[in-house]
CSV table of C-alpha atoms in Angstrom, one decimal:
chain,number,residue,atom,x,y,z
A,1,GLY,CA,112.4,114.1,109.8
A,2,GLU,CA,109.8,115.0,112.4
A,3,VAL,CA,106.1,114.7,111.7
A,4,TYR,CA,104.0,117.7,112.8
A,5,TRP,CA,100.4,116.7,113.3
A,6,GLY,CA,97.9,119.2,111.8
A,7,VAL,CA,100.6,121.0,109.7
A,8,PHE,CA,102.4,118.6,107.4
A,9,VAL,CA,105.8,119.9,106.2
A,10,ARG,CA,108.0,118.2,103.6
A,11,ILE,CA,111.2,119.7,102.5
A,12,LYS,CA,112.3,118.5,99.1
A,13,LYS,CA,116.1,118.0,98.8
A,14,GLN,CA,116.0,117.4,95.1
A,15,SER,CA,113.4,116.7,92.5
A,16,MET,CA,113.3,113.1,91.3
A,17,PRO,CA,112.1,112.1,87.8
A,18,LEU,CA,108.5,110.8,87.4
A,19,ARG,CA,109.7,107.5,85.8
A,20,LEU,CA,106.8,107.5,83.3
A,21,GLU,CA,106.8,104.5,81.1
A,22,ILE,CA,106.4,105.5,77.4
A,23,LYS,CA,105.2,102.9,74.8
A,24,LYS,CA,104.6,103.6,71.1
A,25,LYS,CA,101.3,102.0,70.1
A,26,LEU,CA,100.7,103.4,66.6
A,27,SER,CA,103.0,104.8,64.0
A,28,ALA,CA,101.2,105.6,60.8
A,29,ARG,CA,102.9,107.4,57.9
A,30,SER,CA,100.9,109.8,55.8
A,31,ASP,CA,101.0,113.3,54.3
A,32,ARG,CA,101.4,116.3,56.7
A,33,VAL,CA,99.0,116.0,59.7
A,34,LYS,CA,97.7,119.4,60.9
A,35,CYS,CA,95.4,118.1,63.7
A,36,VAL,CA,94.7,115.0,65.7
A,37,ASP,CA,91.9,114.0,68.1
A,38,LEU,CA,91.3,110.9,70.2
A,39,HIS,CA,87.9,109.2,70.5
A,40,PRO,CA,86.8,109.1,74.1
A,41,THR,CA,85.7,105.4,74.1
A,42,GLU,CA,86.8,103.8,70.8
A,43,PRO,CA,90.6,103.1,70.1
A,44,TRP,CA,90.6,105.7,67.3
A,45,VAL,CA,92.7,108.6,66.2
A,46,LEU,CA,91.3,111.2,63.9
A,47,SER,CA,93.8,112.9,61.7
A,48,ALA,CA,93.3,116.0,59.5
A,49,LEU,CA,95.7,116.2,56.6
A,50,TYR,CA,97.2,119.1,54.6
A,51,SER,CA,96.4,117.1,51.5
A,52,GLY,CA,92.6,117.6,52.1
A,53,ASN,CA,91.9,114.2,53.6
A,54,VAL,CA,90.6,113.0,57.0
A,55,PHE,CA,91.8,109.6,58.3
A,56,VAL,CA,90.6,107.4,61.2
A,57,TRP,CA,93.3,105.1,62.5
A,58,ASP,CA,92.6,102.1,64.8
A,59,THR,CA,95.3,102.2,67.5
A,60,GLU,CA,94.9,98.5,68.4
A,61,THR,CA,95.3,97.1,64.9
A,62,SER,CA,97.5,100.0,63.6
A,63,SER,CA,95.3,100.1,60.5
A,64,LEU,CA,93.5,102.8,58.6
A,65,ILE,CA,89.9,102.0,59.1
A,66,LYS,CA,88.2,105.0,57.4
A,67,SER,CA,89.1,107.9,55.2
A,68,TRP,CA,87.3,110.9,53.6
A,69,GLU,CA,88.4,113.1,50.7
A,70,ILE,CA,87.2,116.4,52.1
A,71,CYS,CA,88.4,118.8,49.4
A,72,GLU,CA,91.6,119.6,47.5
A,73,LEU,CA,92.7,122.2,50.0
A,74,PRO,CA,94.3,121.6,53.5
A,75,VAL,CA,92.1,120.4,56.4
A,76,ARG,CA,93.6,122.3,59.4
A,77,THR,CA,91.4,121.0,62.2
A,78,CYS,CA,89.1,118.1,63.1
A,79,LYS,CA,87.3,116.9,66.2
A,80,PHE,CA,85.1,114.0,67.2
A,81,ILE,CA,81.5,114.8,68.3
A,82,ALA,CA,81.2,111.4,70.0
A,83,ARG,CA,77.8,111.9,71.5
A,84,ARG,CA,76.4,112.3,67.9
A,85,SER,CA,78.7,109.7,66.3
A,86,GLN,CA,80.1,112.5,64.1
A,87,PHE,CA,83.2,114.5,63.5
A,88,ILE,CA,83.6,118.0,62.3
A,89,CYS,CA,86.5,119.4,60.2
A,90,ALA,CA,87.4,122.7,58.6
A,91,SER,CA,89.4,123.3,55.5
A,92,ASP,CA,91.0,126.2,53.6
A,93,ASP,CA,87.8,126.7,51.4
A,94,MET,CA,86.6,128.4,54.7
A,95,ARG,CA,83.9,125.7,55.2
A,96,LEU,CA,82.9,123.5,58.1
A,97,ARG,CA,81.9,119.9,57.2
A,98,ILE,CA,80.2,117.4,59.5
A,99,TYR,CA,80.2,113.7,58.9
A,100,ASN,CA,78.7,110.6,60.5
A,101,TYR,CA,81.7,108.4,61.1
A,102,ASN,CA,79.7,105.2,61.2
A,103,THR,CA,77.7,105.7,57.9
A,104,MET,CA,80.5,108.0,56.5
A,105,GLU,CA,77.8,110.3,55.1
A,106,LYS,CA,78.2,114.1,55.1
A,107,ILE,CA,75.6,115.6,57.5
A,108,LYS,CA,76.3,119.3,56.9
A,109,ASP,CA,78.4,121.7,54.8
A,110,VAL,CA,78.6,125.3,56.1
A,111,GLU,CA,80.2,128.3,54.7
A,112,ALA,CA,81.7,129.6,57.9
A,113,HIS,CA,84.4,132.3,57.7
A,114,ALA,CA,86.0,134.8,55.4
A,115,ASP,CA,89.5,133.3,55.7
A,116,TYR,CA,91.2,130.0,56.8
A,117,ILE,CA,89.7,128.2,59.8
A,118,ARG,CA,92.4,127.3,62.3
A,119,PHE,CA,90.5,125.4,65.0
A,120,VAL,CA,87.2,123.9,66.1
A,121,GLU,CA,86.2,123.3,69.7
A,122,ILE,CA,83.3,121.2,70.9
A,123,HIS,CA,81.4,122.4,74.0
A,124,PRO,CA,81.5,119.6,76.7
A,125,ALA,CA,77.7,119.7,77.4
A,126,MET,CA,75.8,122.1,75.1
A,127,PRO,CA,75.1,121.6,71.3
A,128,TYR,CA,77.8,124.1,70.5
A,129,VAL,CA,80.9,124.2,68.3
A,130,LEU,CA,83.3,127.2,68.4
A,131,SER,CA,85.5,128.0,65.4
A,132,SER,CA,88.5,130.3,65.1
A,133,SER,CA,89.8,131.9,61.9
A,134,ASP,CA,92.3,134.0,60.1
A,135,ASP,CA,89.5,136.5,59.6
A,136,MET,CA,90.3,137.5,63.3
A,137,SER,CA,86.9,136.2,64.6
A,138,MET,CA,85.4,133.2,66.4
A,139,LYS,CA,81.9,131.9,65.7
A,140,LEU,CA,79.5,129.8,67.8
A,141,TRP,CA,77.5,127.2,65.9
A,142,ASN,CA,74.4,125.4,67.3
A,143,TRP,CA,73.8,121.9,65.8
A,144,GLU,CA,70.3,121.8,67.3
A,145,GLN,CA,69.4,124.9,65.3
A,146,ASN,CA,70.6,123.3,62.0
A,147,TRP,CA,74.1,124.5,62.5
A,148,ASP,CA,73.2,128.2,62.6
A,149,CYS,CA,75.8,130.7,63.7
A,150,THR,CA,74.4,132.1,66.9
A,151,ALA,CA,77.2,134.4,68.0
A,152,THR,CA,80.4,136.1,66.6
A,153,PHE,CA,83.3,137.1,68.8
A,154,GLU,CA,85.6,139.8,67.5
A,155,GLY,CA,88.5,141.6,69.3
A,156,HIS,CA,91.8,140.1,68.1
A,157,ALA,CA,94.0,142.1,65.8
A,158,HIS,CA,95.5,139.1,64.0
A,159,TYR,CA,94.7,135.4,63.1
A,160,VAL,CA,92.9,133.5,65.9
A,161,MET,CA,94.8,130.2,66.0
A,162,MET,CA,92.9,128.3,68.7
A,163,CYS,CA,90.0,128.5,71.2
A,164,LYS,CA,89.2,126.3,74.2
A,165,PHE,CA,86.3,126.1,76.6
A,166,ASN,CA,87.0,126.3,80.3
A,167,PRO,CA,86.1,122.9,81.8
A,168,LYS,CA,85.4,124.4,85.2
A,169,ASP,CA,83.1,127.2,83.8
A,170,THR,CA,81.8,126.1,80.4
A,171,ASN,CA,80.2,129.5,79.7
A,172,THR,CA,83.7,130.9,79.3
A,173,PHE,CA,86.5,130.2,76.8
A,174,ALA,CA,89.9,131.4,75.9
A,175,SER,CA,91.5,132.2,72.5
A,176,ALA,CA,95.1,132.4,71.2
A,177,SER,CA,96.1,134.8,68.5
A,178,LEU,CA,99.1,135.9,66.4
A,179,ASP,CA,98.5,139.4,67.9
A,180,ARG,CA,100.5,137.9,70.9
A,181,THR,CA,97.6,137.8,73.3
A,182,ILE,CA,95.4,135.3,74.9
A,183,LYS,CA,91.8,136.6,75.5
A,184,VAL,CA,89.2,135.1,77.9
A,185,TRP,CA,85.6,135.5,76.8
A,186,GLY,CA,82.0,134.7,78.0
A,187,LEU,CA,79.4,133.1,75.7
A,188,GLY,CA,77.0,135.9,76.6
A,189,ALA,CA,79.2,138.8,75.7
A,190,GLN,CA,80.7,139.7,72.3
A,191,GLN,CA,83.7,141.5,73.9
A,192,PRO,CA,86.5,139.7,75.8
A,193,HIS,CA,86.6,139.8,79.6
A,194,PHE,CA,90.3,140.4,79.6
A,195,SER,CA,93.6,139.7,77.8
A,196,LEU,CA,96.8,137.9,79.0
A,197,GLU,CA,100.0,139.5,77.5
A,198,GLY,CA,103.5,138.3,77.9
A,199,HIS,CA,104.5,136.3,74.8
A,200,GLU,CA,106.9,138.1,72.5
A,201,ARG,CA,105.5,136.6,69.3
A,202,GLY,CA,102.2,135.1,68.1
A,203,VAL,CA,100.4,132.6,70.3
A,204,ASN,CA,99.5,129.4,68.5
A,205,CYS,CA,97.8,127.2,71.2
A,206,LEU,CA,96.4,127.0,74.6
A,207,ASP,CA,94.8,124.6,77.1
A,208,TYR,CA,92.9,124.8,80.4
A,209,TYR,CA,94.1,122.9,83.5
A,210,PRO,CA,91.4,120.1,83.9
A,211,GLY,CA,91.5,119.8,87.7
A,212,GLY,CA,89.4,121.8,90.1
A,213,ASP,CA,92.3,123.1,92.3
A,214,LYS,CA,94.2,125.5,90.0
A,215,PRO,CA,92.9,128.3,87.7
A,216,TYR,CA,95.6,127.7,85.1
A,217,LEU,CA,95.9,128.3,81.4
A,218,LEU,CA,98.7,126.9,79.3
A,219,SER,CA,100.0,128.6,76.1
A,220,GLY,CA,102.6,128.0,73.4
A,221,ALA,CA,103.9,130.6,70.9
A,222,ASP,CA,106.3,131.5,68.1
A,223,ASP,CA,108.7,132.9,70.7
A,224,LYS,CA,109.5,129.1,71.3
A,225,THR,CA,108.2,129.2,74.9
A,226,VAL,CA,105.4,127.6,76.9
A,227,LYS,CA,103.7,129.8,79.6
A,228,ILE,CA,101.5,128.9,82.5
A,229,TRP,CA,99.0,131.6,83.5
A,230,ASP,CA,96.7,132.1,86.5
A,231,TYR,CA,93.6,133.5,84.9
A,232,GLN,CA,92.2,134.7,88.2
A,233,THR,CA,95.2,136.9,89.1
A,234,LYS,CA,96.0,137.3,85.3
A,235,ALA,CA,99.7,136.7,86.1
A,236,CYS,CA,102.2,134.5,84.1
A,237,ILE,CA,103.4,132.1,86.8
A,238,GLN,CA,106.0,130.1,84.8
A,239,THR,CA,107.8,130.2,81.4
A,240,LEU,CA,109.1,126.9,80.1
A,241,GLU,CA,112.1,127.2,77.7
A,242,GLY,CA,113.7,124.4,75.7
A,243,HIS,CA,112.1,124.3,72.3
A,244,SER,CA,114.2,125.6,69.4
A,245,ASN,CA,111.3,126.5,67.1
A,246,ASN,CA,107.6,127.6,67.2
A,247,VAL,CA,105.4,125.8,69.8
A,248,CYS,CA,102.3,124.5,67.9
A,249,SER,CA,100.3,122.6,70.5
A,250,VAL,CA,100.2,122.3,74.3
A,251,LEU,CA,98.1,120.4,76.8
A,252,PHE,CA,97.7,119.5,80.4
A,253,HIS,CA,97.3,115.7,80.5
A,254,PRO,CA,93.8,114.9,81.9
A,255,ARG,CA,95.1,112.0,84.0
A,256,LEU,CA,98.8,112.4,84.6
A,257,PRO,CA,100.7,115.2,86.4
A,258,VAL,CA,102.4,116.3,83.2
A,259,LEU,CA,102.0,119.0,80.6
A,260,ILE,CA,103.0,118.4,77.1
A,261,SER,CA,104.2,120.7,74.2
A,262,ALA,CA,104.8,120.0,70.5
A,263,SER,CA,107.0,122.1,68.3
A,264,GLU,CA,108.1,122.7,64.7
A,265,ASP,CA,111.6,121.7,66.1
A,266,GLY,CA,110.3,118.1,65.7
A,267,THR,CA,110.1,117.4,69.4
A,268,VAL,CA,107.4,116.7,71.9
A,269,ARG,CA,108.4,117.7,75.4
A,270,ILE,CA,106.9,116.4,78.6
A,271,TRP,CA,107.1,118.6,81.7
A,272,HIS,CA,106.1,117.9,85.3
A,273,ALA,CA,102.9,119.8,86.0
A,274,MET,CA,103.7,120.6,89.6
A,275,THR,CA,107.5,121.4,89.5
A,276,TYR,CA,107.6,122.4,85.8
A,277,ARG,CA,110.8,120.3,85.5
A,278,ALA,CA,111.6,118.9,82.0
A,279,GLU,CA,110.9,115.2,82.2
A,280,THR,CA,111.3,113.8,78.7
A,281,THR,CA,111.9,114.9,75.1
A,282,LEU,CA,110.4,112.7,72.4
A,283,ASN,CA,111.7,112.8,68.8
A,284,TYR,CA,110.3,110.2,66.4
A,285,GLY,CA,112.0,111.7,63.3
A,286,LEU,CA,108.8,112.6,61.5
A,287,GLU,CA,109.8,116.3,61.0
A,288,ARG,CA,107.6,119.1,62.5
A,289,ALA,CA,105.1,118.3,65.3
A,290,TRP,CA,101.8,120.2,64.7
A,291,SER,CA,99.2,118.8,67.1
A,292,ILE,CA,98.8,116.7,70.2
A,293,ALA,CA,95.6,115.2,71.8
A,294,ALA,CA,94.8,113.2,74.9
A,295,ALA,CA,91.6,111.5,76.2
A,296,LYS,CA,90.2,111.6,79.7
A,297,GLU,CA,89.7,107.8,79.9
A,298,SER,CA,93.1,106.6,78.8
A,299,ASN,CA,96.8,107.4,79.1
A,300,GLY,CA,97.1,107.7,75.3
A,301,LEU,CA,98.7,110.7,73.6
A,302,ALA,CA,98.2,111.3,69.9
A,303,ILE,CA,100.8,113.4,67.9
A,304,GLY,CA,100.4,114.7,64.4
A,305,TYR,CA,103.6,115.3,62.4
A,306,ASP,CA,104.7,116.4,58.9
A,307,GLU,CA,105.1,112.7,58.1
A,308,GLY,CA,102.3,110.9,59.9
A,309,THR,CA,100.5,110.2,63.2
A,310,ILE,CA,101.9,108.6,66.4
A,311,LEU,CA,100.1,107.3,69.4
A,312,ILE,CA,102.0,106.7,72.6
A,313,LYS,CA,100.9,105.3,76.0
A,314,LEU,CA,102.2,107.3,79.0
A,315,GLY,CA,102.5,105.4,82.3
A,316,GLN,CA,101.1,102.1,83.3
A,317,ASP,CA,97.7,100.7,82.4
A,318,ALA,CA,97.4,98.6,85.6
A,319,PRO,CA,95.5,100.3,88.4
A,320,VAL,CA,97.5,101.6,91.4
A,321,ALA,CA,95.8,99.7,94.2
A,322,SER,CA,96.3,97.7,97.3
A,323,LEU,CA,94.0,95.1,99.1
A,324,ASP,CA,94.1,94.8,102.9
A,325,SER,CA,93.5,91.0,103.3
A,326,HIS,CA,92.6,91.4,107.0
A,327,THR,CA,89.6,93.7,106.4
A,328,GLY,CA,88.8,93.2,102.7
A,329,LYS,CA,89.4,96.9,102.2
A,330,LEU,CA,90.6,97.9,98.7
A,331,VAL,CA,92.4,101.2,98.3
A,332,TRP,CA,93.4,102.8,95.0
A,333,ALA,CA,94.6,106.0,93.4
A,334,HIS,CA,92.6,108.0,90.9
A,335,ASN,CA,95.1,110.6,89.7
A,336,ASN,CA,96.1,112.3,93.0
A,337,ASP,CA,92.9,111.2,94.8
A,338,ILE,CA,92.8,108.2,97.1
A,339,GLN,CA,89.6,106.1,97.1
A,340,SER,CA,88.5,103.0,98.9
A,341,ALA,CA,85.8,100.3,99.0
A,342,SER,CA,85.1,97.3,101.1
A,343,LEU,CA,85.0,93.9,99.3
A,344,LYS,CA,83.7,92.1,102.4
A,345,GLY,CA,80.9,89.8,101.4
A,346,VAL,CA,80.7,91.3,97.9
A,347,ALA,CA,82.3,88.7,95.7
A,348,THR,CA,80.9,85.5,97.2
A,349,ASN,CA,78.6,84.6,94.3
A,350,SER,CA,80.3,86.5,91.6
A,351,ALA,CA,81.7,84.9,88.4
A,352,ASP,CA,85.2,85.6,87.3
A,353,GLY,CA,85.5,88.8,85.3
A,354,GLU,CA,82.1,90.1,86.6
A,355,LYS,CA,81.9,93.8,87.3
A,356,LEU,CA,81.2,94.6,91.0
A,357,ASN,CA,79.1,97.4,92.3
A,358,LEU,CA,81.1,98.9,95.2
A,359,GLY,CA,80.3,101.7,97.6
A,360,ILE,CA,83.3,104.0,96.8
A,361,LYS,CA,84.5,106.4,99.5
A,362,ASP,CA,86.8,109.4,98.8
A,363,MET,CA,89.6,109.3,101.4
A,364,GLY,CA,91.4,112.5,100.4
A,365,SER,CA,94.1,113.8,98.1
A,366,CYS,CA,97.8,112.9,98.0
A,367,GLU,CA,100.4,115.6,97.4
A,368,ILE,CA,102.6,113.3,95.3
A,369,PHE,CA,101.4,111.5,92.2
A,370,PRO,CA,100.9,107.9,93.3
A,371,GLN,CA,102.7,105.3,91.2
A,372,THR,CA,102.4,102.5,93.8
A,373,VAL,CA,100.1,102.0,96.9
A,374,HIS,CA,100.8,99.2,99.5
A,375,HIS,CA,99.3,98.3,102.9
A,376,ASN,CA,101.7,97.2,105.6
A,377,CYS,CA,101.6,93.7,107.2
A,378,ASN,CA,98.5,94.3,109.4
A,379,GLY,CA,96.7,96.8,107.2
A,380,ARG,CA,96.9,99.7,109.7
A,381,PHE,CA,99.2,101.8,107.5
A,382,LEU,CA,99.3,102.6,103.8
A,383,VAL,CA,102.3,103.8,101.8
A,384,VAL,CA,102.0,105.9,98.6
A,385,CYS,CA,105.1,106.1,96.4
A,386,GLY,CA,105.8,108.3,93.4
A,387,ASP,CA,108.0,110.9,92.0
A,388,GLY,CA,111.0,109.6,94.1
A,389,GLU,CA,109.1,110.1,97.4
A,390,TYR,CA,107.0,108.1,99.8
A,391,ILE,CA,104.3,109.1,102.3
A,392,ILE,CA,103.0,106.7,104.9
A,393,TYR,CA,99.4,107.3,106.0
A,394,THR,CA,97.0,105.7,108.5
A,395,SER,CA,94.9,103.5,106.4
A,396,GLN,CA,91.5,104.5,108.0
A,397,ALA,CA,91.7,108.3,108.0
A,398,LEU,CA,94.6,108.9,105.6
A,399,ARG,CA,96.5,110.9,108.2
A,400,ASN,CA,100.2,111.5,107.6
A,401,LYS,CA,102.6,109.3,109.7
A,402,ALA,CA,106.0,109.5,107.9
A,403,PHE,CA,107.6,110.6,104.6
A,404,GLY,CA,110.9,110.7,102.8
A,405,GLN,CA,112.7,110.4,99.5
A,406,ALA,CA,113.4,107.0,98.1
A,407,LEU,CA,113.8,105.2,94.8
A,408,ASP,CA,111.9,102.2,96.2
A,409,PHE,CA,110.0,101.2,99.3
A,410,ALA,CA,109.3,97.8,101.0
A,411,TRP,CA,107.3,96.8,104.1
A,412,SER,CA,108.4,94.2,106.5
A,413,ALA,CA,106.2,91.1,106.9
A,414,VAL,CA,106.0,91.4,110.7
A,415,GLY,CA,106.7,94.8,112.3
A,416,THR,CA,103.9,97.4,112.0
A,417,GLY,CA,106.2,100.3,111.4
A,418,ASP,CA,109.1,98.4,109.9
A,419,PHE,CA,110.1,99.1,106.3
A,420,ALA,CA,113.1,99.6,104.1
A,421,ILE,CA,113.9,102.1,101.4
A,422,ARG,CA,116.4,102.1,98.5
A,423,GLU,CA,117.9,105.5,99.1
A,424,SER,CA,120.3,105.3,96.1
A,425,THR,CA,121.6,102.6,93.7
A,426,ALA,CA,124.2,101.8,96.4
A,427,ARG,CA,122.4,102.2,99.7
A,428,ILE,CA,119.5,100.7,101.6
A,429,LYS,CA,118.0,102.1,104.9
A,430,ILE,CA,116.0,100.0,107.4
A,431,PHE,CA,113.4,101.6,109.6
A,432,LYS,CA,112.0,100.1,112.9
A,433,ASN,CA,108.7,101.5,114.2
A,434,PHE,CA,109.0,104.4,111.7
A,435,LYS,CA,112.5,105.4,113.0
A,436,GLU,CA,115.7,105.0,111.1
A,437,HIS,CA,117.4,101.8,112.4
A,438,LEU,CA,120.5,101.2,110.2
A,439,SER,CA,122.0,101.8,106.7
A,440,ILE,CA,123.4,99.2,104.5
A,441,LYS,CA,125.9,99.6,101.6
A,442,ALA,CA,124.7,97.4,98.7
A,443,PRO,CA,127.2,94.7,97.8
A,444,ILE,CA,126.4,95.2,94.1
A,445,SER,CA,127.5,98.2,92.0
A,446,SER,CA,124.1,99.2,90.7
A,447,SER,CA,120.8,98.1,92.3
A,448,GLU,CA,117.5,98.2,90.4
A,449,GLY,CA,114.7,97.4,92.8
A,450,LEU,CA,113.8,96.6,96.4
A,451,PHE,CA,111.3,94.0,97.8
A,452,GLY,CA,110.0,93.3,101.3
A,453,GLY,CA,108.5,90.4,103.2
A,454,ALA,CA,110.2,87.9,105.5
A,455,CYS,CA,113.6,89.4,104.5
A,456,ILE,CA,114.8,92.3,102.3
A,457,ALA,CA,115.5,91.5,98.7
A,458,LEU,CA,117.7,93.8,96.5
A,459,LYS,CA,117.5,93.3,92.8
A,460,GLY,CA,120.5,93.9,90.6
A,461,PRO,CA,121.0,93.5,86.8
A,462,ASP,CA,122.2,89.9,87.2
A,463,CYS,CA,121.5,88.9,90.8
A,464,ILE,CA,119.2,89.2,93.9
A,465,CYS,CA,120.7,89.8,97.3
A,466,PHE,CA,118.9,89.0,100.6
A,467,PHE,CA,119.3,90.8,104.0
A,468,ASP,CA,118.0,90.3,107.5
A,469,TRP,CA,115.5,92.9,108.8
A,470,ASN,CA,117.0,93.1,112.4
A,471,GLU,CA,120.7,93.5,111.8
A,472,GLY,CA,120.8,94.2,108.1
A,473,ALA,CA,123.1,91.1,107.8
A,474,PHE,CA,123.8,89.9,104.3
A,475,LEU,CA,122.1,86.4,104.0
A,476,CYS,CA,122.8,85.2,100.5
A,477,LYS,CA,123.1,86.1,96.8
A,478,ILE,CA,121.3,84.3,93.9
A,479,ASP,CA,122.9,84.8,90.5
A,480,VAL,CA,119.9,85.2,88.2
A,481,ALA,CA,118.7,87.9,85.7
A,482,PRO,CA,115.4,88.9,87.2
A,483,SER,CA,112.5,89.5,84.8
A,484,ALA,CA,110.0,91.1,87.1
């Protein structure tokens, strides 16, 4: 493909899967879990139970570390208020209760609504909590004013199932109702700014896109669909179908390019946030899935089911980074953003494990989600790989040099623009000075990985084959089951 400087055009032939690694870290059986929340810094999952209890699970030890008997009626929602070392929960006696999770003491008990409370939302900066209820209203509570109700928002014609603050404009929030609408509100007005209509049955859940580049809202409903809305144009831009029962919880993952939905059909579905392709369906056999939660600082996803709480890790924990040994320049990916820092002269007197204060530079954004980043042999170029594609950039200014589709990518140890790609499980292509040089048919039925260096190494399930860079000649085969 040609590279057009200034305008960078990539034509996708087909969508490749994200290849997200999924690991189960916690599986805790209990009575029906109606809501889960993740602590932003501690390895804790908060679970609200239909039996009237609230549990805190430690995800590292898989143990129940704290529990509260709230009341004899269902607790439908709970949230950490981490900056106060507290959590808030709401139960079917129409009361809000606030506890200190360190001392376990009850801080406040408030009669809040005239019917069941479905959800509580914590304001990201102000001392506010928003509650939504079957009494068709939402209320704003201020903990600095002794938990007084400072505003009431009415306008829905049925139960208000959920409310969420907009992270890009925290004076606005959205609500989901069984009246089939989503309404967007401002904290300073008691009437909604506008409604989003399109679901054919009641709307149970919603979430705002956390990044700054898209004005998107996500919703899930009893019509079994997930919808993505542009709240500026007020248009539904995508409908995701696949669940076979009510959709109870949805979220945009704060770190990964996925959106996630949980349903009464017992499944949690992971969708690509850019292409909306269905990536993975999870089913842990714990009956209906009611609630999902993610934290900004981790790849964890908590799921609340009829029969317990699950925590899974999505993707790798290791940072996506590359060090240019010639210049001491470290480059890494933070979500879709590429950042860099110089290590020259920094670590001379540092002890092992010591945290370094680096001058971090934002280089720009990458249009694929980076899963690996690698400098070439002399550090002049950088390849970003992910989602079945690669883009080669200049390492200084992050200008596009070349791109393509590949399962794997490997640099040569000598030629500046020499690299190889694993095009399919049966074919390798070698490039010289960024131009296609030759194609090799793999001598094994199913390859699993590609490695560069002095020669090209192709990994199979029970062997490694080596090839010459210049002619693509087969050099040798070692019979071994590779572990890395």
